[in-house]
mmCIF file of C-alpha atoms and ligand atoms in Angstrom:
data_model
loop_
_atom_site.group_PDB
_atom_site.id
_atom_site.type_symbol
_atom_site.label_atom_id
_atom_site.label_comp_id
_atom_site.label_asym_id
_atom_site.label_seq_id
_atom_site.Cartn_x
_atom_site.Cartn_y
_atom_site.Cartn_z
ATOM 1 C CA MET A 1 89.052 114.092 111.202
ATOM 2 C CA LYS A 2 86.872 113.665 114.092
ATOM 3 C CA LEU A 3 85.521 110.435 115.134
ATOM 4 C CA LYS A 4 82.128 111.424 113.911
ATOM 5 C CA LYS A 5 82.808 112.575 110.664
ATOM 6 C CA LEU A 6 84.966 108.803 110.197
ATOM 7 C CA GLU A 7 82.844 107.017 111.185
ATOM 8 C CA MET A 8 79.649 108.628 108.728
ATOM 9 C CA ALA A 9 83.041 108.429 105.850
ATOM 10 C CA LEU A 10 83.398 104.795 106.497
ATOM 11 C CA GLN A 11 79.314 103.848 106.862
ATOM 12 C CA ARG A 12 79.245 105.262 102.640
ATOM 13 C CA PHE A 13 81.222 101.731 101.879
ATOM 14 C CA ALA A 14 80.309 99.206 98.962
ATOM 15 C CA GLY A 15 80.324 96.019 101.169
ATOM 16 C CA PHE A 16 81.291 92.609 99.866
ATOM 17 C CA PRO A 17 79.478 92.112 95.845
ATOM 18 C CA ARG A 18 79.543 88.845 97.187
ATOM 19 C CA PRO A 19 81.045 87.218 100.389
ATOM 20 C CA ARG A 20 82.807 83.743 100.771
ATOM 21 C CA ALA A 21 82.750 82.854 103.647
ATOM 22 C CA ALA A 22 85.809 80.613 102.900
ATOM 23 C CA LEU A 23 87.442 83.626 103.741
ATOM 24 C CA GLU A 24 85.541 84.602 105.930
ATOM 25 C CA GLN A 25 84.878 88.492 103.828
ATOM 26 C CA TYR A 26 83.135 90.185 107.415
ATOM 27 C CA GLN A 27 83.195 93.750 106.717
ATOM 28 C CA THR A 28 84.464 95.309 109.632
ATOM 29 C CA PRO A 29 81.519 97.858 110.679
ATOM 30 C CA ALA A 30 82.140 101.598 111.202
ATOM 31 C CA PRO A 31 81.601 101.975 114.751
ATOM 32 C CA LEU A 32 84.119 99.431 115.319
ATOM 33 C CA ALA A 33 86.893 100.372 112.715
ATOM 34 C CA ALA A 34 86.634 103.809 113.083
ATOM 35 C CA ARG A 35 87.392 103.817 116.892
ATOM 36 C CA LEU A 36 90.429 101.132 116.258
ATOM 37 C CA LEU A 37 91.974 103.242 114.069
ATOM 38 C CA TYR A 38 91.086 106.456 116.258
ATOM 39 C CA HIS A 39 92.906 104.775 119.287
ATOM 40 C CA ALA A 40 95.577 103.944 116.683
ATOM 41 C CA LEU A 41 96.516 106.968 115.989
ATOM 42 C CA MET A 42 96.519 108.655 119.493
ATOM 43 C CA LYS A 43 99.318 106.416 120.332
ATOM 44 C CA GLY A 44 100.742 108.497 117.525
ATOM 45 C CA ASP A 45 100.586 104.875 114.778
ATOM 46 C CA ILE A 46 98.933 106.361 111.191
ATOM 47 C CA GLU A 47 99.475 110.443 110.910
ATOM 48 C CA GLY A 48 102.221 110.455 108.629
ATOM 49 C CA LYS A 49 103.020 106.780 109.312
ATOM 50 C CA VAL A 50 103.300 104.161 106.882
ATOM 51 C CA VAL A 51 100.730 101.538 107.045
ATOM 52 C CA CYS A 52 99.634 97.977 105.714
ATOM 53 C CA ASP A 53 96.719 96.346 106.162
ATOM 54 C CA LEU A 54 96.584 92.430 105.951
ATOM 55 C CA GLY A 55 93.500 90.857 104.405
ATOM 56 C CA SER A 56 91.850 94.866 104.028
ATOM 57 C CA GLY A 57 88.303 93.656 102.036
ATOM 58 C CA THR A 58 86.915 96.137 100.313
ATOM 59 C CA GLY A 59 89.513 99.137 102.346
ATOM 60 C CA VAL A 60 87.357 100.103 104.953
ATOM 61 C CA LEU A 61 90.678 100.291 107.340
ATOM 62 C CA ALA A 62 92.926 101.040 105.612
ATOM 63 C CA ILE A 63 90.636 104.400 103.451
ATOM 64 C CA GLY A 64 90.601 104.617 107.018
ATOM 65 C CA ALA A 65 93.500 105.487 107.817
ATOM 66 C CA ALA A 66 94.839 107.497 104.612
ATOM 67 C CA LEU A 67 91.201 109.880 106.550
ATOM 68 C CA LEU A 68 93.047 110.236 109.157
ATOM 69 C CA GLY A 69 96.542 112.112 107.730
ATOM 70 C CA ALA A 70 98.659 108.218 107.325
ATOM 71 C CA LYS A 71 101.384 108.723 104.853
ATOM 72 C CA ARG A 72 101.579 106.246 103.065
ATOM 73 C CA VAL A 73 98.671 102.601 102.345
ATOM 74 C CA THR A 74 98.568 99.627 101.300
ATOM 75 C CA GLY A 75 96.167 96.985 101.343
ATOM 76 C CA ILE A 76 96.392 94.045 100.609
ATOM 77 C CA ASP A 77 93.786 90.858 100.030
ATOM 78 C CA ILE A 78 93.141 87.577 98.007
ATOM 79 C CA ASP A 79 90.025 88.299 96.669
ATOM 80 C CA HIS A 80 90.358 90.574 93.434
ATOM 81 C CA ASN A 81 86.739 91.076 93.943
ATOM 82 C CA ALA A 82 87.363 92.322 97.270
ATOM 83 C CA THR A 83 90.207 94.409 96.692
ATOM 84 C CA GLY A 84 88.448 95.488 93.216
ATOM 85 C CA VAL A 85 85.396 98.012 96.286
ATOM 86 C CA ALA A 86 87.783 98.724 97.574
ATOM 87 C CA GLU A 87 89.300 100.825 94.854
ATOM 88 C CA GLU A 88 86.139 102.179 94.435
ATOM 89 C CA ASN A 89 85.731 103.100 98.037
ATOM 90 C CA ALA A 90 88.914 105.018 98.390
ATOM 91 C CA VAL A 91 87.985 106.729 95.226
ATOM 92 C CA LEU A 92 84.556 107.780 96.948
ATOM 93 C CA ALA A 93 86.378 108.837 99.806
ATOM 94 C CA GLY A 94 88.748 110.754 98.654
ATOM 95 C CA ALA A 95 92.041 109.051 99.566
ATOM 96 C CA ASN A 96 95.190 106.871 97.762
ATOM 97 C CA VAL A 97 95.940 103.226 98.895
ATOM 98 C CA GLU A 98 97.667 101.075 96.886
ATOM 99 C CA PHE A 99 96.015 97.933 96.858
ATOM 100 C CA LEU A 100 97.855 95.238 96.059
ATOM 101 C CA VAL A 101 95.874 91.285 95.877
ATOM 102 C CA ALA A 102 98.221 88.594 97.200
ATOM 103 C CA ASP A 103 98.082 85.416 100.224
ATOM 104 C CA VAL A 104 99.221 87.039 102.817
ATOM 105 C CA ARG A 105 100.527 83.409 102.833
ATOM 106 C CA ASP A 106 103.101 83.354 100.209
ATOM 107 C CA THR A 107 106.412 83.708 102.247
ATOM 108 C CA SER A 108 107.600 85.948 99.426
ATOM 109 C CA LEU A 109 105.524 88.753 100.009
ATOM 110 C CA SER A 110 107.534 90.003 102.856
ATOM 111 C CA ASP A 111 110.226 91.408 100.736
ATOM 112 C CA ARG A 112 107.231 92.476 98.304
ATOM 113 C CA ILE A 113 105.914 94.648 100.624
ATOM 114 C CA GLY A 114 109.034 95.725 103.097
ATOM 115 C CA THR A 115 108.474 97.161 106.017
ATOM 116 C CA CYS A 116 105.944 99.583 107.461
ATOM 117 C CA ASP A 117 105.768 101.549 110.171
ATOM 118 C CA THR A 118 101.697 100.302 111.200
ATOM 119 C CA VAL A 119 100.338 96.877 110.408
ATOM 120 C CA ILE A 120 95.843 97.692 111.246
ATOM 121 C CA MET A 121 93.920 94.275 110.346
ATOM 122 C CA ASN A 122 90.651 92.037 110.791
ATOM 123 C CA PRO A 123 91.910 89.344 109.631
ATOM 124 C CA PRO A 124 89.856 85.605 109.276
ATOM 125 C CA PHE A 125 89.317 84.840 112.677
ATOM 126 C CA GLY A 126 89.367 80.890 111.712
ATOM 127 C CA ALA A 127 85.992 79.759 112.352
ATOM 128 C CA GLN A 128 86.171 78.141 108.695
ATOM 129 C CA LYS A 129 89.735 77.687 108.479
ATOM 130 C CA ALA A 130 91.331 76.487 111.575
ATOM 131 C CA HIS A 131 94.579 79.579 111.981
ATOM 132 C CA ALA A 132 93.400 80.577 109.294
ATOM 133 C CA ASP A 133 94.847 83.775 111.717
ATOM 134 C CA ARG A 134 98.335 82.456 112.081
ATOM 135 C CA PRO A 135 100.637 83.740 108.768
ATOM 136 C CA PHE A 136 98.009 87.325 109.592
ATOM 137 C CA ILE A 137 99.946 87.666 112.972
ATOM 138 C CA ASP A 138 103.530 86.016 111.086
ATOM 139 C CA LEU A 139 103.690 88.385 108.753
ATOM 140 C CA ALA A 140 102.609 91.287 109.997
ATOM 141 C CA LEU A 141 104.752 91.043 113.499
ATOM 142 C CA VAL A 142 108.073 90.861 111.269
ATOM 143 C CA THR A 143 105.874 93.830 108.637
ATOM 144 C CA ALA A 144 105.638 96.706 111.521
ATOM 145 C CA PRO A 145 107.253 97.350 114.332
ATOM 146 C CA VAL A 146 103.230 98.116 115.762
ATOM 147 C CA THR A 147 100.079 96.415 114.718
ATOM 148 C CA TYR A 148 96.877 96.271 115.639
ATOM 149 C CA GLY A 149 94.252 93.764 115.051
ATOM 150 C CA ILE A 150 90.566 93.405 115.545
ATOM 151 C CA PHE A 151 90.371 89.188 117.101
ATOM 152 C CA ASN A 152 87.869 87.352 118.932
ATOM 153 C CA ALA A 153 86.870 88.756 122.258
ATOM 154 C CA GLY A 154 88.574 85.686 125.127
ATOM 155 C CA SER A 155 91.458 85.356 122.081
ATOM 156 C CA THR A 156 95.025 86.888 124.420
ATOM 157 C CA GLN A 157 95.786 84.521 125.707
ATOM 158 C CA PHE A 158 95.805 82.298 122.647
ATOM 159 C CA ILE A 159 97.991 85.307 120.979
ATOM 160 C CA LYS A 160 100.328 85.791 124.081
ATOM 161 C CA THR A 161 101.396 82.158 124.031
ATOM 162 C CA TYR A 162 101.757 81.898 120.119
ATOM 163 C CA THR A 163 103.376 85.883 120.200
ATOM 164 C CA ALA A 164 105.684 84.496 122.770
ATOM 165 C CA GLY A 165 109.495 85.394 122.007
ATOM 166 C CA ARG A 166 108.271 87.840 119.214
ATOM 167 C CA ALA A 167 105.689 90.526 120.368
ATOM 168 C CA GLU A 168 104.118 91.485 123.209
ATOM 169 C CA ILE A 169 100.737 92.930 123.648
ATOM 170 C CA THR A 170 100.896 96.399 125.681
ATOM 171 C CA GLU A 171 96.218 97.164 124.744
ATOM 172 C CA ARG A 172 93.426 95.630 124.878
ATOM 173 C CA VAL A 173 90.587 97.019 123.408
ATOM 174 C CA GLY A 174 86.805 95.736 123.593
ATOM 175 C CA GLY A 175 84.210 96.104 120.671
ATOM 176 C CA VAL A 176 80.867 94.435 119.567
ATOM 177 C CA PHE A 177 81.102 93.353 115.853
ATOM 178 C CA PRO A 178 77.707 92.692 114.450
ATOM 179 C CA ILE A 179 77.133 90.992 112.095
ATOM 180 C CA LYS A 180 74.153 90.565 109.774
ATOM 181 C CA ARG A 181 73.642 87.389 108.046
ATOM 182 C CA THR A 182 75.583 86.594 105.345
ATOM 183 C CA PHE A 183 76.259 83.040 104.655
ATOM 184 C CA SER A 184 72.948 80.534 104.850
ATOM 185 C CA PHE A 185 74.384 78.372 108.161
ATOM 186 C CA HIS A 186 73.904 82.078 109.895
ATOM 187 C CA THR A 187 70.082 81.214 111.373
ATOM 188 C CA LYS A 188 69.761 84.990 113.396
ATOM 189 C CA GLU A 189 69.304 87.869 111.491
ATOM 190 C CA ILE A 190 72.083 89.762 113.184
ATOM 191 C CA ARG A 191 74.329 88.451 115.855
ATOM 192 C CA GLU A 192 76.919 90.360 117.991
ATOM 193 C CA ILE A 193 80.449 88.848 117.949
ATOM 194 C CA GLU A 194 82.838 90.520 121.361
ATOM 195 C CA VAL A 195 85.586 91.408 120.374
ATOM 196 C CA GLU A 196 89.244 92.772 121.334
ATOM 197 C CA ILE A 197 91.432 95.339 119.877
ATOM 198 C CA ILE A 198 94.993 94.562 120.252
ATOM 199 C CA ARG A 199 97.718 95.986 120.150
ATOM 200 C CA LEU A 200 101.535 94.437 119.388
ATOM 201 C CA ILE A 201 105.159 95.835 119.362
ATOM 202 C CA SER A 202 107.307 93.251 117.710
ATOM 203 C CA ARG A 203 110.343 92.473 118.351
ATOM 204 C CA HIS A 204 111.537 91.595 115.299
ATOM 205 C CA GLN A 205 111.403 95.074 113.872
ATOM 206 C CA VAL A 206 112.717 96.281 117.853
ATOM 207 C CA THR A 207 115.735 94.735 118.008
ATOM 208 C CA HIS A 208 116.469 95.475 113.654
ATOM 209 C CA LEU A 209 115.745 99.019 114.638
ATOM 210 C CA ALA A 210 117.862 98.621 117.232
HETATM 211 N N1 SAH B 1 89.762 94.015 106.685
HETATM 212 C C1 SAH B 1 89.077 94.138 106.115
HETATM 213 C C2 SAH B 1 88.050 92.830 106.187
HETATM 214 C C3 SAH B 1 88.224 91.824 106.791
HETATM 215 S S1 SAH B 1 87.322 89.920 106.104
HETATM 216 C C4 SAH B 1 87.428 94.985 106.868
HETATM 217 O O1 SAH B 1 88.149 94.857 108.536
HETATM 218 O O2 SAH B 1 86.322 95.041 106.620
HETATM 219 C C5 SAH B 1 88.960 89.365 105.743
HETATM 220 C C6 SAH B 1 89.733 89.349 104.763
HETATM 221 O O3 SAH B 1 90.653 88.364 105.125
HETATM 222 C C7 SAH B 1 88.917 89.038 103.487
HETATM 223 O O4 SAH B 1 88.547 90.495 102.965
HETATM 224 C C8 SAH B 1 89.518 87.962 103.278
HETATM 225 O O5 SAH B 1 89.409 88.168 101.785
HETATM 226 C C9 SAH B 1 90.838 88.472 103.048
HETATM 227 N N2 SAH B 1 91.772 86.244 103.175
HETATM 228 C C10 SAH B 1 91.560 85.858 103.454
HETATM 229 N N3 SAH B 1 92.490 84.693 103.778
HETATM 230 C C11 SAH B 1 93.502 85.503 103.019
HETATM 231 C C12 SAH B 1 95.295 86.044 102.515
HETATM 232 N N4 SAH B 1 95.322 84.090 103.158
HETATM 233 N N5 SAH B 1 95.458 86.135 102.252
HETATM 234 C C13 SAH B 1 94.945 87.964 102.586
HETATM 235 N N6 SAH B 1 94.466 87.821 102.252
HETATM 236 C C14 SAH B 1 93.577 86.427 103.059
#
């Protein structure tokens, strides 16, 4: 599937019915999601791979991975309303994705989902709840040898320090995340947040696989 076609497919998806600020429920815009997915595809991290999407929301990243030929895709989100919409979006796209309702902070989750080849995620940036992104990073690094995450621009140093000894950043791609007025504390109709897509290679898995 071509990049433009993927973008168009993701554009048609339903969004969060009642987005929850505390969970930082912002759907990744189709162009940014397609960019992450295509980048991962070109690196050989999607096609034929077992892919997990942590904090899958309405399923944009997870379903996109399935459309690009992932062997098996699992999306995980704490909010059953979100997984419900994601399931409908998967049907709309004709994609086969399993969505689980679970909290990434749950220490038994790792055993439940097992290992994946690739984690993709757009975790909360921690704007509402400081460090909300940390359990996502922690779980990603023990789940897959390769992770692609969307973070606030300028997060590289934090991620480097936070994952020191556990992972290595192998790539960074810049992007923008236009956020439409969603919550009452948003004052502008649309705000563009600079983000970066970061690719991490986990040491945990590398040694595990060796
Ligand atoms: N990945 C989706 C959604 C991004 S918004 C997309 O790219 O469009 C972040 C998502 O993380 C929300 O759907 C929210 O419900 C979920 N989330 C927040 N905290 C969580 C937690 N502790 N465990 C699992 N999911 C969580």
